[in-house]
Amino acid sequence: MTDRFDEIEYNDLTDDLKMLADGIGIAGVRCAMRELSGMSFYIPKISRLDSFISRFIEEHKGMSRKEIAQYLDVSEQFLKKYRRY
């Protein structure tokens, strides 16, 4: 017998789930529905991941603040709150 979630097709999805499927695929959406149904998630912008930004700055010491800001899609002013700058 098949898993009921395996029968869900792209056109069965809500608009939000279609956007997610476009990013991670229908199999990823099925897995999320199977494991996390009923939960709500906020997906933050990269600028909310302080640990990642700190690590990225540390691991890319050869990049200028301008280059890092452009790569991470944040402002140079935003990066000033991190110790390196």
Short mmCIF file of N, CA, C and O in Angstrom, two decimals:
data_model
loop_
_atom_site.label_atom_id
_atom_site.label_comp_id
_atom_site.label_asym_id
_atom_site.label_seq_id
_atom_site.Cartn_x
_atom_site.Cartn_y
_atom_site.Cartn_z
N MET A 1 0.84 -1.17 0.00
CA MET A 1 0.00 0.00 0.00
C MET A 1 0.90 1.25 0.00
O MET A 1 1.90 1.31 0.70
N THR A 2 0.51 2.25 -0.77
CA THR A 2 1.31 3.46 -0.85
C THR A 2 0.98 4.42 0.30
O THR A 2 -0.07 4.34 0.91
N ASP A 3 1.90 5.28 0.57
CA ASP A 3 1.72 6.34 1.55
C ASP A 3 0.75 7.35 0.95
O ASP A 3 0.90 7.77 -0.19
N ARG A 4 -0.22 7.80 1.72
CA ARG A 4 -1.22 8.74 1.18
C ARG A 4 -0.59 10.03 0.69
O ARG A 4 -1.09 10.65 -0.24
N PHE A 5 0.52 10.44 1.28
CA PHE A 5 1.18 11.67 0.85
C PHE A 5 1.83 11.52 -0.52
O PHE A 5 2.00 12.50 -1.24
N ASP A 6 2.20 10.29 -0.89
CA ASP A 6 2.79 10.05 -2.20
C ASP A 6 1.79 10.27 -3.33
O ASP A 6 2.18 10.42 -4.49
N GLU A 7 0.52 10.31 -3.01
CA GLU A 7 -0.51 10.52 -4.02
C GLU A 7 -0.78 12.00 -4.29
O GLU A 7 -1.49 12.35 -5.23
N ILE A 8 -0.22 12.88 -3.48
CA ILE A 8 -0.42 14.31 -3.67
C ILE A 8 0.38 14.77 -4.88
O ILE A 8 1.57 14.46 -5.00
N GLU A 9 -0.27 15.50 -5.77
CA GLU A 9 0.38 16.04 -6.95
C GLU A 9 0.53 17.55 -6.82
O GLU A 9 -0.15 18.19 -6.02
N TYR A 10 1.38 18.11 -7.64
CA TYR A 10 1.67 19.54 -7.60
C TYR A 10 0.40 20.38 -7.66
O TYR A 10 0.23 21.32 -6.89
N ASN A 11 -0.50 20.06 -8.55
CA ASN A 11 -1.72 20.84 -8.72
C ASN A 11 -2.69 20.72 -7.54
O ASN A 11 -3.64 21.49 -7.44
N ASP A 12 -2.45 19.77 -6.64
CA ASP A 12 -3.27 19.63 -5.44
C ASP A 12 -2.84 20.61 -4.34
O ASP A 12 -3.58 20.82 -3.38
N LEU A 13 -1.67 21.19 -4.48
CA LEU A 13 -1.08 22.01 -3.43
C LEU A 13 -1.69 23.41 -3.38
O LEU A 13 -2.17 23.93 -4.39
N THR A 14 -1.63 24.03 -2.21
CA THR A 14 -2.00 25.44 -2.06
C THR A 14 -0.91 26.28 -2.74
O THR A 14 0.18 25.79 -3.04
N ASP A 15 -1.20 27.55 -2.95
CA ASP A 15 -0.21 28.43 -3.59
C ASP A 15 1.09 28.48 -2.80
O ASP A 15 2.17 28.45 -3.39
N ASP A 16 1.00 28.54 -1.47
CA ASP A 16 2.22 28.56 -0.64
C ASP A 16 3.02 27.28 -0.80
O ASP A 16 4.25 27.31 -0.90
N LEU A 17 2.33 26.15 -0.82
CA LEU A 17 3.04 24.88 -0.96
C LEU A 17 3.60 24.72 -2.37
O LEU A 17 4.65 24.08 -2.55
N LYS A 18 2.96 25.31 -3.36
CA LYS A 18 3.52 25.28 -4.72
C LYS A 18 4.83 26.05 -4.76
O LYS A 18 5.78 25.63 -5.41
N MET A 19 4.86 27.20 -4.08
CA MET A 19 6.11 27.96 -4.02
C MET A 19 7.21 27.14 -3.36
O MET A 19 8.36 27.13 -3.82
N LEU A 20 6.88 26.44 -2.30
CA LEU A 20 7.84 25.58 -1.62
C LEU A 20 8.28 24.45 -2.54
O LEU A 20 9.47 24.15 -2.65
N ALA A 21 7.34 23.85 -3.24
CA ALA A 21 7.66 22.76 -4.17
C ALA A 21 8.58 23.25 -5.29
O ALA A 21 9.46 22.51 -5.74
N ASP A 22 8.38 24.48 -5.73
CA ASP A 22 9.25 25.04 -6.77
C ASP A 22 10.68 25.14 -6.27
O ASP A 22 11.63 25.04 -7.05
N GLY A 23 10.85 25.33 -4.97
CA GLY A 23 12.18 25.43 -4.40
C GLY A 23 12.81 24.12 -3.99
O GLY A 23 13.99 23.89 -4.21
N ILE A 24 12.01 23.22 -3.40
CA ILE A 24 12.58 21.98 -2.86
C ILE A 24 12.04 20.72 -3.52
O ILE A 24 12.48 19.62 -3.20
N GLY A 25 11.08 20.88 -4.40
CA GLY A 25 10.52 19.73 -5.09
C GLY A 25 9.31 19.16 -4.38
O GLY A 25 9.12 19.34 -3.18
N ILE A 26 8.49 18.46 -5.14
CA ILE A 26 7.27 17.87 -4.60
C ILE A 26 7.57 16.83 -3.53
O ILE A 26 6.86 16.71 -2.53
N ALA A 27 8.68 16.11 -3.68
CA ALA A 27 9.04 15.09 -2.68
C ALA A 27 9.35 15.76 -1.34
O ALA A 27 8.97 15.24 -0.28
N GLY A 28 10.01 16.91 -1.37
CA GLY A 28 10.29 17.65 -0.15
C GLY A 28 9.02 18.14 0.53
O GLY A 28 8.90 18.11 1.75
N VAL A 29 8.07 18.60 -0.28
CA VAL A 29 6.80 19.06 0.28
C VAL A 29 6.05 17.88 0.88
O VAL A 29 5.49 17.99 1.98
N ARG A 30 6.03 16.77 0.19
CA ARG A 30 5.36 15.58 0.74
C ARG A 30 5.98 15.18 2.07
O ARG A 30 5.27 14.84 3.02
N CYS A 31 7.29 15.20 2.14
CA CYS A 31 7.99 14.85 3.38
C CYS A 31 7.63 15.83 4.49
O CYS A 31 7.34 15.42 5.62
N ALA A 32 7.63 17.13 4.18
CA ALA A 32 7.28 18.14 5.17
C ALA A 32 5.85 17.94 5.66
O ALA A 32 5.57 18.04 6.85
N MET A 33 4.95 17.64 4.75
CA MET A 33 3.56 17.42 5.13
C MET A 33 3.44 16.16 5.99
O MET A 33 2.69 16.13 6.97
N ARG A 34 4.17 15.14 5.64
CA ARG A 34 4.14 13.88 6.38
C ARG A 34 4.66 14.06 7.81
O ARG A 34 4.08 13.58 8.77
N GLU A 35 5.75 14.79 7.95
CA GLU A 35 6.43 14.91 9.24
C GLU A 35 6.00 16.12 10.06
O GLU A 35 6.12 16.10 11.29
N LEU A 36 5.53 17.19 9.40
CA LEU A 36 5.32 18.45 10.10
C LEU A 36 3.92 19.04 9.92
O LEU A 36 3.72 20.23 10.23
N SER A 37 2.98 18.25 9.44
CA SER A 37 1.63 18.77 9.19
C SER A 37 1.07 19.47 10.42
O SER A 37 1.23 19.02 11.55
N GLY A 38 0.44 20.61 10.17
CA GLY A 38 -0.19 21.37 11.24
C GLY A 38 0.70 22.42 11.87
O GLY A 38 0.23 23.27 12.61
N MET A 39 1.99 22.38 11.58
CA MET A 39 2.91 23.36 12.16
C MET A 39 3.01 24.57 11.24
O MET A 39 2.83 24.45 10.03
N SER A 40 3.33 25.70 11.83
CA SER A 40 3.56 26.92 11.04
C SER A 40 5.03 27.28 11.13
O SER A 40 5.66 27.14 12.18
N PHE A 41 5.57 27.76 10.02
CA PHE A 41 6.97 28.14 9.96
C PHE A 41 7.13 29.51 9.36
O PHE A 41 6.44 29.87 8.42
N TYR A 42 8.05 30.26 9.92
CA TYR A 42 8.49 31.52 9.35
C TYR A 42 9.87 31.25 8.80
O TYR A 42 10.74 30.74 9.51
N ILE A 43 10.09 31.55 7.55
CA ILE A 43 11.40 31.34 6.95
C ILE A 43 12.07 32.71 6.87
O ILE A 43 11.67 33.56 6.08
N PRO A 44 13.08 32.92 7.72
CA PRO A 44 13.69 34.26 7.80
C PRO A 44 14.61 34.55 6.63
O PRO A 44 15.07 33.64 5.92
N LYS A 45 14.89 35.82 6.47
CA LYS A 45 15.93 36.23 5.54
C LYS A 45 17.26 35.85 6.15
O LYS A 45 17.39 35.66 7.36
N ILE A 46 18.27 35.78 5.32
CA ILE A 46 19.59 35.38 5.78
C ILE A 46 20.12 36.34 6.84
O ILE A 46 20.91 35.95 7.71
N SER A 47 19.68 37.59 6.80
CA SER A 47 20.16 38.58 7.77
C SER A 47 19.74 38.27 9.20
O SER A 47 20.28 38.84 10.15
N ARG A 48 18.83 37.35 9.39
CA ARG A 48 18.40 36.95 10.74
C ARG A 48 19.25 35.82 11.32
O ARG A 48 19.06 35.42 12.46
N LEU A 49 20.17 35.29 10.54
CA LEU A 49 20.99 34.16 10.96
C LEU A 49 22.35 34.67 11.46
O LEU A 49 23.37 34.54 10.79
N ASP A 50 22.36 35.25 12.64
CA ASP A 50 23.57 35.86 13.19
C ASP A 50 24.76 34.91 13.24
O ASP A 50 25.87 35.30 12.91
N SER A 51 24.53 33.69 13.64
CA SER A 51 25.61 32.72 13.72
C SER A 51 26.22 32.46 12.35
O SER A 51 27.44 32.41 12.19
N PHE A 52 25.38 32.32 11.35
CA PHE A 52 25.87 32.09 9.98
C PHE A 52 26.67 33.30 9.49
O PHE A 52 27.76 33.14 8.94
N ILE A 53 26.14 34.50 9.70
CA ILE A 53 26.83 35.70 9.22
C ILE A 53 28.19 35.85 9.91
O ILE A 53 29.19 36.13 9.25
N SER A 54 28.24 35.64 11.21
CA SER A 54 29.52 35.71 11.92
C SER A 54 30.52 34.70 11.37
O SER A 54 31.69 35.03 11.14
N ARG A 55 30.05 33.47 11.18
CA ARG A 55 30.94 32.43 10.65
C ARG A 55 31.38 32.76 9.23
O ARG A 55 32.55 32.60 8.86
N PHE A 56 30.45 33.25 8.41
CA PHE A 56 30.78 33.59 7.02
C PHE A 56 31.86 34.67 6.98
O PHE A 56 32.83 34.55 6.23
N ILE A 57 31.70 35.71 7.80
CA ILE A 57 32.70 36.79 7.85
C ILE A 57 34.06 36.23 8.26
O ILE A 57 35.08 36.55 7.66
N GLU A 58 34.06 35.39 9.27
CA GLU A 58 35.31 34.80 9.76
C GLU A 58 35.98 33.92 8.69
O GLU A 58 37.20 33.95 8.53
N GLU A 59 35.19 33.17 7.96
CA GLU A 59 35.74 32.25 6.96
C GLU A 59 36.09 32.93 5.64
O GLU A 59 36.72 32.32 4.78
N HIS A 60 35.69 34.18 5.47
CA HIS A 60 35.95 34.89 4.21
C HIS A 60 36.67 36.20 4.50
O HIS A 60 36.26 37.27 4.03
N LYS A 61 37.75 36.11 5.22
CA LYS A 61 38.50 37.29 5.63
C LYS A 61 39.08 38.07 4.45
O LYS A 61 39.36 39.25 4.57
N GLY A 62 39.25 37.41 3.33
CA GLY A 62 39.80 38.08 2.15
C GLY A 62 38.80 38.95 1.41
O GLY A 62 39.18 39.73 0.54
N MET A 63 37.55 38.84 1.77
CA MET A 63 36.51 39.63 1.10
C MET A 63 36.34 40.97 1.81
O MET A 63 36.44 41.05 3.03
N SER A 64 36.06 42.00 1.05
CA SER A 64 35.79 43.30 1.65
C SER A 64 34.38 43.32 2.22
O SER A 64 33.55 42.46 1.91
N ARG A 65 34.10 44.33 3.03
CA ARG A 65 32.76 44.48 3.59
C ARG A 65 31.74 44.63 2.45
O ARG A 65 30.66 44.05 2.49
N LYS A 66 32.09 45.39 1.43
CA LYS A 66 31.20 45.60 0.30
C LYS A 66 30.89 44.27 -0.41
O LYS A 66 29.75 43.99 -0.73
N GLU A 67 31.92 43.45 -0.62
CA GLU A 67 31.73 42.16 -1.28
C GLU A 67 30.83 41.24 -0.45
O GLU A 67 29.94 40.58 -0.98
N ILE A 68 31.07 41.21 0.86
CA ILE A 68 30.26 40.37 1.74
C ILE A 68 28.82 40.86 1.74
O ILE A 68 27.88 40.07 1.64
N ALA A 69 28.63 42.16 1.83
CA ALA A 69 27.28 42.73 1.84
C ALA A 69 26.54 42.37 0.55
O ALA A 69 25.38 41.95 0.60
N GLN A 70 27.21 42.49 -0.57
CA GLN A 70 26.58 42.14 -1.84
C GLN A 70 26.25 40.65 -1.91
O GLN A 70 25.17 40.27 -2.34
N TYR A 71 27.19 39.83 -1.48
CA TYR A 71 26.99 38.38 -1.54
C TYR A 71 25.82 37.94 -0.66
O TYR A 71 25.01 37.11 -1.05
N LEU A 72 25.75 38.50 0.55
CA LEU A 72 24.71 38.11 1.51
C LEU A 72 23.41 38.90 1.32
O LEU A 72 22.43 38.63 2.01
N ASP A 73 23.43 39.88 0.43
CA ASP A 73 22.27 40.73 0.17
C ASP A 73 21.84 41.48 1.44
O ASP A 73 20.67 41.50 1.81
N VAL A 74 22.83 42.06 2.09
CA VAL A 74 22.60 42.92 3.26
C VAL A 74 23.37 44.22 3.01
O VAL A 74 24.18 44.31 2.10
N SER A 75 23.13 45.23 3.83
CA SER A 75 23.84 46.49 3.66
C SER A 75 25.20 46.45 4.37
O SER A 75 25.40 45.66 5.30
N GLU A 76 26.08 47.30 3.92
CA GLU A 76 27.36 47.43 4.60
C GLU A 76 27.14 47.92 6.03
O GLU A 76 27.83 47.49 6.94
N GLN A 77 26.18 48.79 6.21
CA GLN A 77 25.84 49.31 7.54
C GLN A 77 25.41 48.16 8.46
O GLN A 77 25.79 48.11 9.63
N PHE A 78 24.63 47.23 7.93
CA PHE A 78 24.18 46.07 8.70
C PHE A 78 25.38 45.28 9.24
O PHE A 78 25.37 44.82 10.38
N LEU A 79 26.41 45.14 8.42
CA LEU A 79 27.58 44.34 8.81
C LEU A 79 28.42 44.99 9.91
O LEU A 79 29.20 44.31 10.56
N LYS A 80 28.24 46.28 10.14
CA LYS A 80 29.03 46.97 11.16
C LYS A 80 28.78 46.43 12.56
O LYS A 80 29.61 46.60 13.44
N LYS A 81 27.68 45.76 12.78
CA LYS A 81 27.42 45.25 14.13
C LYS A 81 28.24 44.00 14.46
O LYS A 81 28.27 43.55 15.59
N TYR A 82 28.93 43.48 13.46
CA TYR A 82 29.77 42.30 13.69
C TYR A 82 31.19 42.74 14.00
O TYR A 82 31.70 43.72 13.46
N ARG A 83 31.85 42.05 14.87
CA ARG A 83 33.14 42.46 15.45
C ARG A 83 34.21 42.80 14.41
O ARG A 83 34.99 43.69 14.62
N ARG A 84 34.28 42.08 13.34
CA ARG A 84 35.33 42.30 12.35
C ARG A 84 35.28 43.71 11.79
O ARG A 84 36.28 44.27 11.39
N TYR A 85 34.11 44.28 11.76
CA TYR A 85 33.95 45.61 11.15
C TYR A 85 33.83 46.62 12.23
O TYR A 85 33.16 47.45 12.43
#
